[in-house]
Short mmCIF file of C-alpha atoms and ligand atoms in Angstrom, two decimals:
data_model
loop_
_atom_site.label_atom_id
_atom_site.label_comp_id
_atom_site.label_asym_id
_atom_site.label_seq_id
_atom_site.Cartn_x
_atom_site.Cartn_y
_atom_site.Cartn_z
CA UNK A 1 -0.74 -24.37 103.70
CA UNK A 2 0.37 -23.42 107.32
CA UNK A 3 -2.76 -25.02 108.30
CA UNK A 4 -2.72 -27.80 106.78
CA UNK A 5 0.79 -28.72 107.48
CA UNK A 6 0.26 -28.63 111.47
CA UNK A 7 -2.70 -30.65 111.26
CA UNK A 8 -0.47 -32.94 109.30
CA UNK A 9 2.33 -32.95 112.73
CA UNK A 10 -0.36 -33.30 114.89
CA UNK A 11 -1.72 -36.48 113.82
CA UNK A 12 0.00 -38.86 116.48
CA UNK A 13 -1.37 -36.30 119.24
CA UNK A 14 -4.78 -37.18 117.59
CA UNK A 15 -4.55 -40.58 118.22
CA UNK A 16 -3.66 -40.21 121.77
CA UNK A 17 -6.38 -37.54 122.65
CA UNK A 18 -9.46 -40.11 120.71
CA UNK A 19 -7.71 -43.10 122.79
CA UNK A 20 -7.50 -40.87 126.11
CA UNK A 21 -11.51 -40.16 125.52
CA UNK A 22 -12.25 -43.62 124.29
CA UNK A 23 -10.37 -44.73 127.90
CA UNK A 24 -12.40 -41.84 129.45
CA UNK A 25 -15.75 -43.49 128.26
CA UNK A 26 -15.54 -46.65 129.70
CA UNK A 27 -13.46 -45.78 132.89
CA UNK A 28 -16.34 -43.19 133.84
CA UNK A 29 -19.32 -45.29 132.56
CA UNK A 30 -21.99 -45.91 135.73
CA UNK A 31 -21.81 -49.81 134.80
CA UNK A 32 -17.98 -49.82 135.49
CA UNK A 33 -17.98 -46.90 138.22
CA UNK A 34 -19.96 -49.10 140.69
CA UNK A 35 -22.02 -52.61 139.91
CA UNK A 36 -24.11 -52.50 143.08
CA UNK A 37 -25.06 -56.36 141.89
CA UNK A 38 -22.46 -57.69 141.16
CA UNK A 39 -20.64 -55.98 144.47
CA UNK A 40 -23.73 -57.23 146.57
CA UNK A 41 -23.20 -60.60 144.71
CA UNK A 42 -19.42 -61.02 145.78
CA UNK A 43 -20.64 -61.37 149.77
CA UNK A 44 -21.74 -64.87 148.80
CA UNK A 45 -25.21 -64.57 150.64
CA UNK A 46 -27.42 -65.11 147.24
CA UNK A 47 -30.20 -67.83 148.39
CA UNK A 48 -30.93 -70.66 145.78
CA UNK A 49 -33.48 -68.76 143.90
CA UNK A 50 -31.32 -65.73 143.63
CA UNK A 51 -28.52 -68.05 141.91
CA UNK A 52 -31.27 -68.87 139.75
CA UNK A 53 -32.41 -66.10 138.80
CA UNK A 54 -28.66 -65.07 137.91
CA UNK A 55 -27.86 -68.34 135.76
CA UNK A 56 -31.36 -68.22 134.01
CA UNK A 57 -30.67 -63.88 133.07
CA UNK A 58 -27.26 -64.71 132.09
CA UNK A 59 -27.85 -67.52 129.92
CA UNK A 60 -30.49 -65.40 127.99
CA UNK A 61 -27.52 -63.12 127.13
CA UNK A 62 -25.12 -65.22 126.88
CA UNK A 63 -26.47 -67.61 124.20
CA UNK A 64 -28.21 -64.47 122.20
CA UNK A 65 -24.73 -63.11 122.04
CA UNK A 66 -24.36 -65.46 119.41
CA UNK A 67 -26.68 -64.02 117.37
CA UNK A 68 -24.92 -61.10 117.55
CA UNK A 69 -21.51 -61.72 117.24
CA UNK A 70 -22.55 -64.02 114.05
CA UNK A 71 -23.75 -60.66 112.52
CA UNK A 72 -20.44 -59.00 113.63
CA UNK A 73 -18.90 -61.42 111.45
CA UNK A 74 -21.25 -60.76 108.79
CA UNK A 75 -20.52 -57.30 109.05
CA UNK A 76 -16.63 -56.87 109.48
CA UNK A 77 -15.04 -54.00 107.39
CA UNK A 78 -12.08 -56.67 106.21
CA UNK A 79 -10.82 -60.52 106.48
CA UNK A 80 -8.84 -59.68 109.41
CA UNK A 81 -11.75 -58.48 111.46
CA UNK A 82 -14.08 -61.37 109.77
CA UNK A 83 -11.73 -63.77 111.19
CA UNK A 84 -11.24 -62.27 114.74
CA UNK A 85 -15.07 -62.25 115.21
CA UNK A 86 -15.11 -66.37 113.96
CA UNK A 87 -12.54 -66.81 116.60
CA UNK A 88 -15.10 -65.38 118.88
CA UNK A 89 -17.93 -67.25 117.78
CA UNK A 90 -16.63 -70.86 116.92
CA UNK A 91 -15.00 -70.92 120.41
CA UNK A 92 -18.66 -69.63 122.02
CA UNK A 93 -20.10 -72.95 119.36
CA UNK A 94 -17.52 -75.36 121.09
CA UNK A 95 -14.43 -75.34 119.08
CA UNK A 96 -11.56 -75.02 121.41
CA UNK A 97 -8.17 -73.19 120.72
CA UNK A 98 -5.12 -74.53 119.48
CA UNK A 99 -2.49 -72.08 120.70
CA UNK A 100 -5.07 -69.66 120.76
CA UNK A 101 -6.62 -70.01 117.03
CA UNK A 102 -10.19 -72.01 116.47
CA UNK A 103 -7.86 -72.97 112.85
CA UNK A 104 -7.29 -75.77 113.51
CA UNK A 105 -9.21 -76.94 116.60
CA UNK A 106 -11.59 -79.34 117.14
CA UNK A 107 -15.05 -79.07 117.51
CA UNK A 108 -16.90 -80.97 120.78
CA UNK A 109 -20.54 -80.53 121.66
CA UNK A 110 -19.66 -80.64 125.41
CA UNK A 111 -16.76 -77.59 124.58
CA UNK A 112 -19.35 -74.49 123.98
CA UNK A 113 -20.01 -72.48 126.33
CA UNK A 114 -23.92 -73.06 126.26
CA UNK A 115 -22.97 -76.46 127.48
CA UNK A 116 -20.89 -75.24 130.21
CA UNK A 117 -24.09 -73.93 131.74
CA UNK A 118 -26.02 -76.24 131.27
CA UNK A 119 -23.78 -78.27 133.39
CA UNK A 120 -23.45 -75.64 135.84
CA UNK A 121 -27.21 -75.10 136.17
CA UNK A 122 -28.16 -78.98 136.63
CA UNK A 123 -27.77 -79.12 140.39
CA UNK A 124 -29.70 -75.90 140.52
CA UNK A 125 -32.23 -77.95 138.95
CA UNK A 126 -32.01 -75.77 135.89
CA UNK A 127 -32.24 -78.19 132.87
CA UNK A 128 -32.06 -77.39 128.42
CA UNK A 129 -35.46 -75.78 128.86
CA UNK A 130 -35.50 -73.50 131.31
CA UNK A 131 -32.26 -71.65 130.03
CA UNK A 132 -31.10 -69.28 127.21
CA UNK A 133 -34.44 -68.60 125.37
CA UNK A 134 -35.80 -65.40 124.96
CA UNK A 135 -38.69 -66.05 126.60
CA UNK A 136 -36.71 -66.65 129.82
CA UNK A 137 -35.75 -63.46 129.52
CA UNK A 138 -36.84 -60.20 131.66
CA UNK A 139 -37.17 -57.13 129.72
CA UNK A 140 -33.74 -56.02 130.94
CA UNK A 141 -32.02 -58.46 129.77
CA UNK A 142 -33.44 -58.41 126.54
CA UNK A 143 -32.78 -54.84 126.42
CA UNK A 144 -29.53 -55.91 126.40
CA UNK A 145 -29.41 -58.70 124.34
CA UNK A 146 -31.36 -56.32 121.66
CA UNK A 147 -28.85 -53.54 121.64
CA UNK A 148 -25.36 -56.41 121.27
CA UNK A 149 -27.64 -57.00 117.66
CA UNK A 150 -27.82 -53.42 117.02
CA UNK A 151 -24.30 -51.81 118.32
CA UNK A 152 -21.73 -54.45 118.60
CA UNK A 153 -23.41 -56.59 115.77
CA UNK A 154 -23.90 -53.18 113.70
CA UNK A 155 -23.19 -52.27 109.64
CA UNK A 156 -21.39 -49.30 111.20
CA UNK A 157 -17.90 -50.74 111.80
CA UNK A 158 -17.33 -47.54 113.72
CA UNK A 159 -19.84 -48.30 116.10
CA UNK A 160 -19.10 -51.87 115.92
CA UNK A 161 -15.53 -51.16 116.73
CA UNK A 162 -16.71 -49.02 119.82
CA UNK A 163 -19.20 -51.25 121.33
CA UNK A 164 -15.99 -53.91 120.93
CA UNK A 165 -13.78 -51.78 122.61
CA UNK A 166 -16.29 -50.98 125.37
CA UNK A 167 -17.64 -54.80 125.60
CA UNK A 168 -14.16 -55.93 126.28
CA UNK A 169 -12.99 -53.66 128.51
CA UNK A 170 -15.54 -53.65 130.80
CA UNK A 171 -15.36 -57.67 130.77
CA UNK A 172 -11.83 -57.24 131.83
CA UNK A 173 -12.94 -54.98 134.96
CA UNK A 174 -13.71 -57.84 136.92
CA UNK A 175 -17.33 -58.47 137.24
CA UNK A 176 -16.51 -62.17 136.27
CA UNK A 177 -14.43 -62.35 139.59
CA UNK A 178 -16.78 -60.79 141.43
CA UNK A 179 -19.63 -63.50 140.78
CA UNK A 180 -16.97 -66.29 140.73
CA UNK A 181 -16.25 -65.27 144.71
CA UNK A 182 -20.40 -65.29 145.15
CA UNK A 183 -20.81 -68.67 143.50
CA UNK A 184 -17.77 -70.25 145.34
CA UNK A 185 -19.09 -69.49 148.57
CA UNK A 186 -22.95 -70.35 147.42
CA UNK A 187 -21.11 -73.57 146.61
CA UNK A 188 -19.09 -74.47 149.75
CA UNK A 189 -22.48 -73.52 151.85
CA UNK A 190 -25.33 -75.44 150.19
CA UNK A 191 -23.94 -77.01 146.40
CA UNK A 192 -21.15 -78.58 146.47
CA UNK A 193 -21.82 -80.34 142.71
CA UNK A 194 -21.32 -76.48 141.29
CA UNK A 195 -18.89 -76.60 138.53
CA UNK A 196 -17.63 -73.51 137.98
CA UNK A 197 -16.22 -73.84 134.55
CA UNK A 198 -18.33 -71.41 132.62
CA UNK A 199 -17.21 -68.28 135.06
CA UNK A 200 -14.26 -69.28 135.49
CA UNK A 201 -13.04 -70.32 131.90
CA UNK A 202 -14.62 -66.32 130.93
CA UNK A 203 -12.54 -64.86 133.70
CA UNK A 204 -9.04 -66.23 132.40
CA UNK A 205 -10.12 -65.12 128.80
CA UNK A 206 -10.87 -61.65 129.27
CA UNK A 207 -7.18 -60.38 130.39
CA UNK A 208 -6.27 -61.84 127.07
CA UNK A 209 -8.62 -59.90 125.18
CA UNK A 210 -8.46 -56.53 126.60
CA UNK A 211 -4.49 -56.65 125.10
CA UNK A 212 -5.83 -57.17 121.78
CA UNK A 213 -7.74 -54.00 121.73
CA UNK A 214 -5.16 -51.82 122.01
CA UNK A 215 -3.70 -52.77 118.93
CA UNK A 216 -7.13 -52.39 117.24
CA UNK A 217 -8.07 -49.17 119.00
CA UNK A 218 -5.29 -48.17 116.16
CA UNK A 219 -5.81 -50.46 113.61
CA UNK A 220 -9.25 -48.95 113.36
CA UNK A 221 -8.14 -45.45 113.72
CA UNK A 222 -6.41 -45.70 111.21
CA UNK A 223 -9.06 -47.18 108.78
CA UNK A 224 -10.40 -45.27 105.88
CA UNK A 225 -13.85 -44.01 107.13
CA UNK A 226 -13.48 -43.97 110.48
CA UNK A 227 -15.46 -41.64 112.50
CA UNK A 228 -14.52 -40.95 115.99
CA UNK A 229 -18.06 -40.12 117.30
CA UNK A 230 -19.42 -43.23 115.95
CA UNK A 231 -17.17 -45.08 117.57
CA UNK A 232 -17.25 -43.07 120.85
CA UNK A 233 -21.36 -43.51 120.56
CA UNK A 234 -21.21 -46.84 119.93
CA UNK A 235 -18.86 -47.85 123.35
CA UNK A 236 -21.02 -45.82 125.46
CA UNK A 237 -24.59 -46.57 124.07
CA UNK A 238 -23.89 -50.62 124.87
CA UNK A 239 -22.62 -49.96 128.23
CA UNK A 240 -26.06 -47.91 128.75
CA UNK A 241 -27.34 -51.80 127.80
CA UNK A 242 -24.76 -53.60 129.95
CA UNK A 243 -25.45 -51.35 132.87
CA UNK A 244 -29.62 -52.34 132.34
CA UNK A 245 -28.39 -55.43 132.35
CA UNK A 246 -26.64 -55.46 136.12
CA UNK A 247 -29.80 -52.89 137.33
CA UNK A 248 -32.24 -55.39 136.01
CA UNK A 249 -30.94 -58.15 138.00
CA UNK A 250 -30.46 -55.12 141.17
CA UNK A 251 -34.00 -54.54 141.30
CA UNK A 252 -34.97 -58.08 140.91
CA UNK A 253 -33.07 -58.80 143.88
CA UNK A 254 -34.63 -56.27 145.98
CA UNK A 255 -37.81 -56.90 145.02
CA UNK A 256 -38.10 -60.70 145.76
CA UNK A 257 -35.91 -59.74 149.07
CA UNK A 258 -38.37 -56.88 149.86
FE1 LIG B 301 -18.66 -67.31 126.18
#
């Protein structure tokens, strides 16, 4: 009775201590730690064919991501978390918010985000083709793009939740700045028809989103079933993917360079 009576009082200090080692995950993960890429990136000396080789990687993952947040829809634990991830995914398909809800919105071919980069990659002389296939993509990156299926797109909503958490955290690190200062000076050197809506459109987003998750760190605490090493598995096993996402595109560099 004792027993169970303090583990009764100590269930707010259980929240804290899974959301201090959920924080812990992330803020100590390699990928977030240091992003040699993306840091090497922000200099703004990427030739042509290394800007390239960045939109063509990116676009890979970006437009599989659909896959898999269409099976984190499929797989939410309720109707709340169903329509969070349609949020996600209608905006990605070109519906745009209206006062920050796809209900509502209107859908335009030219408004998903696939689009956006196509635009973007036209005066690299990137056209539909040569852009977000899986074929285009380097083992790396579909490393990647194969473990958003399995983690953040996963049955588990545990691990789903934790891949989530992670995902959206480290988007809000700044990585999106980072290659926003590379491409702005790749611009003002040798492109000037770059539009930079795709990057920059991201960037503003992700602020937003990593305030959400700290209302559904709890939310899915607090969910019948949870498991706290699922979740905890799940945020750092698809930074492990991020992070051979960024190295790919490091060695690639140094590679062609070398
Ligand atoms: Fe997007």
């Amino acid at each position: 009775m004792e027993h169970r009576s303090s583990e009764h009082k100590g269930e707010a200090m259980d929240f804290e201590t899974f959301r201090a080692r959920a924080e812990d995950v992330v803020a100590h993960h390699a990928v977030v730690v240091s992003n040699p890429y993306t840091t090497w990136f922000a200099k703004g000396e990427a030739n042509r064919d290394e800007v390239r080789h960045l939109t063509v990687q990116f676009s890979v993952f970006s437009h599989l991501f659909v896959e898999a947040q269409l099976r984190k829809v499929i797989n939410a634990a309720d109707r709340d978390g169903y329509r969070a991830g349609k949020e996600i995914l209608l905006n990605e398909l070109g519906v745009t918010f209206a006062g920050g809800t796809v209900d509502g919105g209107t859908f335009r071919f030219g408004a998903a985000h696939f689009e956006w980069l196509l635009k973007f990659a036209e005066p690299l002389g990137l056209s539909f083709t040569d852009l977000g296939k899986r074929r285009h993509g380097t083992a790396s990156t579909l490393f990647f793009c194969d473990e958003l299926v399995r983690i953040y797109g996963s049955e588990d909503a545990s691990v789903a939740e934790g891949a989530s958490y992670a995902v959206e955290h480290w988007a809000a690190a700044g990585f999106w700045k980072e290659l926003i200062a590379g491409l702005e000076a790749f611009k003002a050197r040798e492109c000037p028809g770059l539009a930079l809506g795709f990057w920059t459109f991201h960037d503003a987003l992700e602020d937003q989103h990593a305030a959400h998750t700290e209302d559904e760190l709890r939310e899915a605490f607090e969910t019948d079933g949870f498991d706290e090493a699922r979740f905890l598995r799940g945020a750092s096993e698809i930074l492990d993917g991020v992070h051979a996402f960024w190295r790919g595109l490091d060695d690639d560099r140094r590679t062609v360079a070398g």
